[in-house]
Amino acid sequence: MPLVPSYIKKLSSYKPGKPIEEVKRELGISNIIKLASNENPLGPSPKAINAIESNIHNFHRYPDASGYDLRKKLAKNFNVKIDNVVIGAGSEGIMSTIMRTFLLNDDQLIGSENSFIGFKVLANSSGRLTNWVPMKDSRYDLDGMAKKINDYTKIIYIANPDNPMGTFVTKDEFDEFYSYVPPRALIILDEAYFEFAKNIPEYPDSMHYRYNNVITLRSFSKAYGLGGLRIGYGFAHHDLISNLMKVKVPFEPSIPAQIAGCAALEDLDFLKRTVKANQDSLQYLQNEFGKLGVLFLPSAANFITTIWESEDEARNIVNKLMEAGIIVRHLKSFGWPNYIRISTGLKEENKRLISQLKIIL
Ligand SMILES: Cc1ncc(COP(=O)(O)O)c(C=O)c1O
């Protein structure tokens, strides 16, 4: 028997967006802006920063393994019981716990092809068969996914809105899809970008789907600016949550992550500013892309995915922007060689991107 399972050997490691420091080193330029990883351009929630600063002296202690304070707060905020709430090291951390908790020998998964790469990594490293269903018109093909449901289906993953497309599944589409899902199959509704999408009338708030086989995942990484701390949360039936709590890495999330999460939930002013700034940025960028004749997908998240004629053209644009100190994300490694994803930035960052694009084009 080989030491490393073949399904692990076959994986290629995840390549994140280039860090600012790396570009500085490689190109010898300063004044770099990063519009590549869907981070919050306003920085972290100020209340979260304050809370961490005033708790630094407790960091020699282990965290509360039950995450009581943060789970209690989330339960209150979202009008559920604490037994319906799980927290983890980012929503990806919870996704990993879900895989380890529920997958049995012959179980299979269903996902959308070339959707969120984090799920792809976890699904492929589970060693189980995943049925990848191609998107239709840059959107999840829920009909196609429903057709793939079989006696072995255990986990179905839906990123809503999707990354990297920025498109979303509507209420009607989800309701119809749900009618085909048997109770023994678990649906993960990944709402990492919920706060940016929630005011769109057709967007389904999965808190209205408190079915026994639906897990909602949300994140502090985007709207609250806490990506580097690794803190996310989820809601589900208490039976699912109690089993997740048994399997989760006991002391995740860390103390600063839990403290920051509690404080961020109270930072309504920051949340409001974040959502407004994102709305303004989306509008500005979409307008400017329109004027420049750049094709793009209307976005329900904090990034816009642009479409180019060829892989060469996309790579050329990415490289030229990089030389000018602007990091954006070529989506080749996501399976979309002609696409470039651009995260919304501060006003002046968006402007700099557009003037640079004008020069390049
Ligand atoms: C769809 C989606 N889900 C989850 C995540 C990861 O969130 P977290 O930082 O909470 O693990 C991302 C981050 O890019 C994402 O795009």
XYZ file of C-alpha atoms and ligand atoms in Angstrom:
377
model
C 0.000 0.000 0.000
C 1.432 3.450 -0.866
C 2.029 5.891 1.962
C 0.081 8.654 0.230
C -3.375 7.821 -1.182
C -3.577 8.289 -4.956
C -6.384 10.852 -4.665
C -4.081 13.002 -2.515
C -1.108 12.536 -4.847
C -3.237 13.774 -7.732
C -4.113 17.060 -6.000
C -2.288 20.207 -6.951
C -1.748 22.704 -4.166
C -3.873 25.804 -3.967
C -2.276 28.925 -5.399
C -3.636 32.016 -3.678
C -3.554 35.530 -5.157
C -0.040 36.992 -5.100
C 0.760 38.718 -1.811
C 1.723 42.395 -2.034
C 5.173 41.716 -0.551
C 5.959 39.133 -3.246
C 5.093 41.524 -6.064
C 7.171 44.245 -4.399
C 10.140 41.887 -4.235
C 9.757 40.497 -7.739
C 9.087 43.725 -9.602
C 10.891 46.153 -7.334
C 7.891 48.506 -7.193
C 6.057 50.006 -4.262
C 2.584 51.505 -3.989
C 0.934 48.227 -4.878
C -2.783 47.591 -4.605
C -4.343 44.163 -4.262
C -7.714 43.568 -5.858
C -7.282 39.819 -6.031
C -8.656 38.042 -2.976
C -12.092 39.532 -2.260
C -10.881 41.088 0.969
C -12.459 44.086 2.658
C -10.690 47.214 1.347
C -11.725 49.170 4.460
C -9.594 46.906 6.658
C -10.795 45.006 9.742
C -13.808 46.083 11.809
C -12.471 48.732 14.264
C -14.496 47.214 17.114
C -12.824 43.862 16.436
C -9.384 45.516 16.547
C -10.180 47.180 19.889
C -11.506 43.952 21.362
C -8.357 42.053 20.371
C -6.074 44.779 21.694
C -7.730 44.784 25.077
C -7.540 40.991 25.386
C -3.938 40.410 24.347
C -2.950 39.451 27.878
C -5.222 36.410 27.821
C -3.545 34.799 24.862
C -1.605 32.338 27.024
C -4.947 30.618 27.738
C -6.615 28.088 25.464
C -9.811 29.259 23.813
C -13.276 28.219 24.980
C -13.683 25.004 22.969
C -17.460 25.386 22.923
C -17.196 28.953 21.586
C -20.003 29.866 23.966
C -19.918 33.672 23.801
C -19.772 33.949 20.039
C -22.301 31.180 19.423
C -24.673 32.756 21.934
C -24.337 36.133 20.228
C -24.877 34.657 16.784
C -27.923 32.759 18.066
C -29.403 35.969 19.448
C -28.621 37.991 16.319
C -30.100 35.444 13.958
C -32.964 34.344 16.150
C -32.009 30.689 16.587
C -30.867 28.597 19.568
C -27.215 28.231 20.467
C -27.584 24.509 19.616
C -28.162 25.556 16.022
C -24.879 27.450 15.726
C -21.382 26.220 14.909
C -18.226 28.314 14.576
C -14.928 27.413 12.947
C -11.637 28.573 11.517
C -13.303 30.369 8.635
C -16.302 28.931 6.852
C -13.797 26.682 5.098
C -12.786 25.285 8.484
C -16.431 24.337 9.098
C -16.681 22.846 5.615
C -13.731 20.637 6.424
C -15.448 19.514 9.648
C -18.620 18.754 7.683
C -16.673 16.427 5.376
C -15.084 14.598 8.291
C -18.377 14.321 10.161
C -20.839 13.090 7.589
C -19.057 11.231 4.782
C -19.318 7.439 4.905
C -17.533 4.912 2.667
C -19.491 5.022 -0.582
C -20.947 8.475 -0.159
C -20.735 10.894 -3.055
C -20.801 14.643 -3.414
C -22.289 17.023 -5.955
C -20.761 20.369 -6.769
C -20.699 22.871 -9.571
C -17.668 22.637 -11.831
C -15.177 25.491 -11.452
C -17.013 27.133 -8.597
C -15.360 27.891 -5.225
C -11.935 26.309 -5.235
C -11.918 25.775 -1.443
C -14.747 23.268 -1.738
C -13.057 21.602 -4.701
C -9.905 21.031 -2.635
C -11.878 19.555 0.274
C -14.054 17.382 -1.969
C -11.078 16.021 -3.910
C -9.079 15.361 -0.760
C -11.993 13.434 0.785
C -11.289 10.559 -1.620
C -15.026 10.320 -2.401
C -16.543 10.624 -5.840
C -17.732 14.140 -6.611
C -20.105 14.740 -9.489
C -19.032 18.074 -10.931
C -21.823 19.690 -12.927
C -20.808 22.365 -15.471
C -22.280 25.832 -15.014
C -24.804 27.207 -17.497
C -24.329 30.814 -18.572
C -21.894 31.364 -15.671
C -24.538 30.244 -13.159
C -25.136 27.098 -11.133
C -27.124 24.573 -13.175
C -29.406 23.334 -10.410
C -31.454 21.207 -12.841
C -28.258 19.471 -13.913
C -27.246 19.030 -10.264
C -30.669 17.583 -9.357
C -30.241 15.011 -12.120
C -27.004 13.831 -10.525
C -28.644 12.972 -7.206
C -28.476 9.229 -6.568
C -28.680 6.756 -3.664
C -25.135 7.623 -2.621
C -25.412 11.404 -2.617
C -24.471 12.740 0.809
C -23.271 16.321 0.320
C -24.423 18.939 -2.181
C -22.519 22.205 -2.263
C -23.943 25.538 -3.415
C -21.962 28.769 -3.135
C -24.531 31.545 -3.137
C -23.388 33.990 -4.435
C -20.784 32.010 -6.285
C -17.104 32.773 -6.287
C -15.632 33.299 -8.875
C -18.713 34.182 -10.969
C -20.511 36.571 -8.599
C -23.822 35.144 -9.834
C -26.452 33.683 -7.514
C -29.163 31.067 -7.272
C -32.646 32.602 -6.897
C -35.331 31.718 -4.341
C -37.473 30.014 -6.982
C -34.557 28.028 -8.334
C -33.570 26.850 -4.878
C -37.138 25.919 -3.903
C -37.526 23.796 -6.988
C -34.121 22.187 -6.494
C -34.855 21.417 -2.860
C -37.936 19.429 -3.854
C -35.614 16.873 -5.529
C -33.241 16.480 -2.591
C -33.841 13.482 -0.324
C -33.600 14.017 3.461
C -30.379 11.972 3.716
C -28.471 14.370 1.451
C -26.998 17.410 3.106
C -27.000 20.765 1.318
C -24.209 23.187 2.188
C -25.347 26.711 1.362
C -22.141 28.713 1.407
C -23.055 32.360 1.920
C -19.623 33.906 2.397
C -20.872 37.004 0.508
C -24.337 37.106 2.100
C -24.102 40.686 3.377
C -23.448 41.994 -0.144
C -26.319 40.052 -1.718
C -29.026 40.108 0.893
C -30.878 43.141 -0.451
C -31.349 41.683 -3.910
C -35.059 40.748 -4.014
C -34.618 37.340 -5.709
C -31.724 36.326 -3.468
C -32.779 33.651 -0.983
C -31.791 34.182 2.643
C -31.145 30.603 3.673
C -32.145 31.393 7.262
C -35.645 30.870 5.880
C -34.673 27.326 4.948
C -34.302 25.813 8.360
C -34.748 22.322 6.948
C -33.093 19.409 8.736
C -30.625 18.805 5.900
C -29.472 22.350 5.118
C -26.350 23.915 6.614
C -25.820 27.633 6.131
C -22.211 28.816 6.209
C -21.207 32.444 6.653
C -17.975 34.269 7.151
C -16.364 37.114 9.052
C -13.686 37.251 6.333
C -15.479 39.485 3.850
C -18.016 41.952 5.241
C -16.229 42.228 8.615
C -12.696 42.325 7.223
C -11.357 39.476 9.362
C -10.013 37.075 6.707
C -6.611 36.815 8.358
C -8.091 35.715 11.690
C -9.951 32.702 10.248
C -13.411 32.908 11.710
C -16.688 31.716 10.238
C -20.023 30.374 11.433
C -22.869 28.158 10.412
C -26.482 27.342 11.242
C -28.217 23.979 11.060
C -30.492 21.522 12.845
C -29.232 20.851 16.389
C -28.552 17.211 15.588
C -26.142 18.154 12.794
C -24.519 20.834 14.947
C -24.000 18.555 17.948
C -22.135 16.080 15.729
C -20.062 18.811 14.101
C -19.106 20.028 17.570
C -17.790 16.538 18.412
C -15.586 16.386 15.328
C -14.306 19.964 15.059
C -10.684 20.689 15.977
C -11.272 21.309 19.707
C -9.593 24.676 20.167
C -10.588 26.316 16.904
C -11.289 29.157 16.409
C -8.520 30.918 18.337
C -9.202 33.378 21.190
C -8.564 36.495 19.054
C -10.838 35.101 16.345
C -13.693 34.440 18.779
C -13.292 37.809 20.496
C -13.112 39.640 17.183
C -16.210 37.843 15.934
C -18.220 38.943 18.986
C -17.108 42.552 18.605
C -17.573 42.625 14.830
C -21.193 41.555 15.161
C -21.781 44.753 17.121
C -19.975 46.916 14.589
C -23.072 47.809 12.632
C -21.572 51.083 11.481
C -18.626 49.273 9.887
C -20.902 46.723 8.253
C -23.038 49.506 6.809
C -20.009 51.372 5.497
C -18.621 48.171 3.976
C -21.816 47.283 2.151
C -22.308 50.861 0.899
C -18.694 51.169 -0.272
C -19.018 47.862 -2.087
C -22.240 48.910 -3.778
C -20.645 52.158 -4.938
C -17.565 50.326 -6.193
C -19.586 47.748 -8.101
C -21.577 50.489 -9.738
C -18.504 52.518 -10.634
C -16.555 49.553 -12.001
C -19.474 48.153 -13.980
C -20.095 51.594 -15.514
C -16.471 52.042 -16.435
C -16.143 48.502 -17.804
C -19.196 49.229 -19.931
C -17.569 52.385 -21.324
C -14.343 50.522 -22.042
C -16.193 47.669 -23.733
C -14.937 45.168 -21.146
C -17.320 42.230 -20.790
C -18.245 41.351 -17.207
C -20.718 39.352 -15.157
C -23.079 41.425 -12.979
C -22.003 40.669 -9.412
C -23.863 40.005 -6.175
C -20.612 39.885 -4.213
C -17.529 42.072 -3.618
C -15.774 41.380 -6.891
C -16.467 41.495 -10.606
C -15.451 38.797 -13.030
C -14.444 40.082 -16.436
C -14.360 38.059 -19.627
C -11.658 38.364 -22.308
C -11.274 37.033 -25.804
C -8.566 34.524 -25.078
C -6.335 33.155 -22.363
C -3.453 35.117 -23.872
C -5.367 38.365 -23.683
C -6.404 37.713 -20.083
C -2.850 36.839 -19.058
C -1.495 39.903 -20.830
C -3.932 42.182 -18.988
C -3.093 40.561 -15.635
C 0.658 40.929 -16.256
C 0.415 44.522 -17.446
C -1.693 45.476 -14.437
C 0.828 43.736 -12.194
C 3.693 45.713 -13.745
C 1.723 48.832 -12.853
C 1.370 47.617 -9.259
C -2.208 46.337 -9.457
C -2.790 42.701 -8.474
C -5.920 41.067 -9.898
C -6.823 37.386 -10.212
C -6.434 35.441 -13.452
C -8.993 32.649 -13.165
C -7.080 30.082 -15.205
C -6.382 27.937 -12.149
C -10.108 28.037 -11.334
C -10.840 26.581 -14.787
C -11.687 29.875 -16.531
C -8.617 30.823 -18.608
C -10.321 33.803 -20.318
C -11.582 35.332 -17.090
C -10.104 37.836 -14.650
C -11.655 38.445 -11.242
C -11.302 41.931 -9.803
C -12.183 42.594 -6.170
C -13.736 45.935 -5.283
C -11.240 48.352 -3.752
C -11.203 51.786 -2.189
C -12.445 54.615 -4.423
C -8.924 55.673 -5.397
C -7.909 52.046 -6.011
C -10.851 51.481 -8.339
C -9.959 54.685 -10.182
C -6.343 53.649 -10.533
C -7.417 50.287 -11.921
C -9.665 51.895 -14.515
C -7.098 54.478 -15.665
C -4.506 51.718 -15.993
C -6.903 49.532 -17.942
C -7.561 52.478 -20.276
C -3.840 52.776 -20.950
C -3.447 49.041 -21.555
C -6.454 48.753 -23.834
C -17.647 31.096 -1.755
C -16.648 31.185 -0.651
N -16.812 30.440 0.430
C -15.949 30.494 1.460
C -14.846 31.310 1.421
C -13.883 31.287 2.537
O -14.368 31.938 3.625
P -13.596 31.854 4.999
O -12.508 32.852 4.959
O -14.654 32.144 6.007
O -13.071 30.446 5.148
C -14.627 32.117 0.316
C -13.438 32.989 0.266
O -12.993 33.438 -0.716
C -15.547 32.044 -0.749
O -15.354 32.772 -1.847
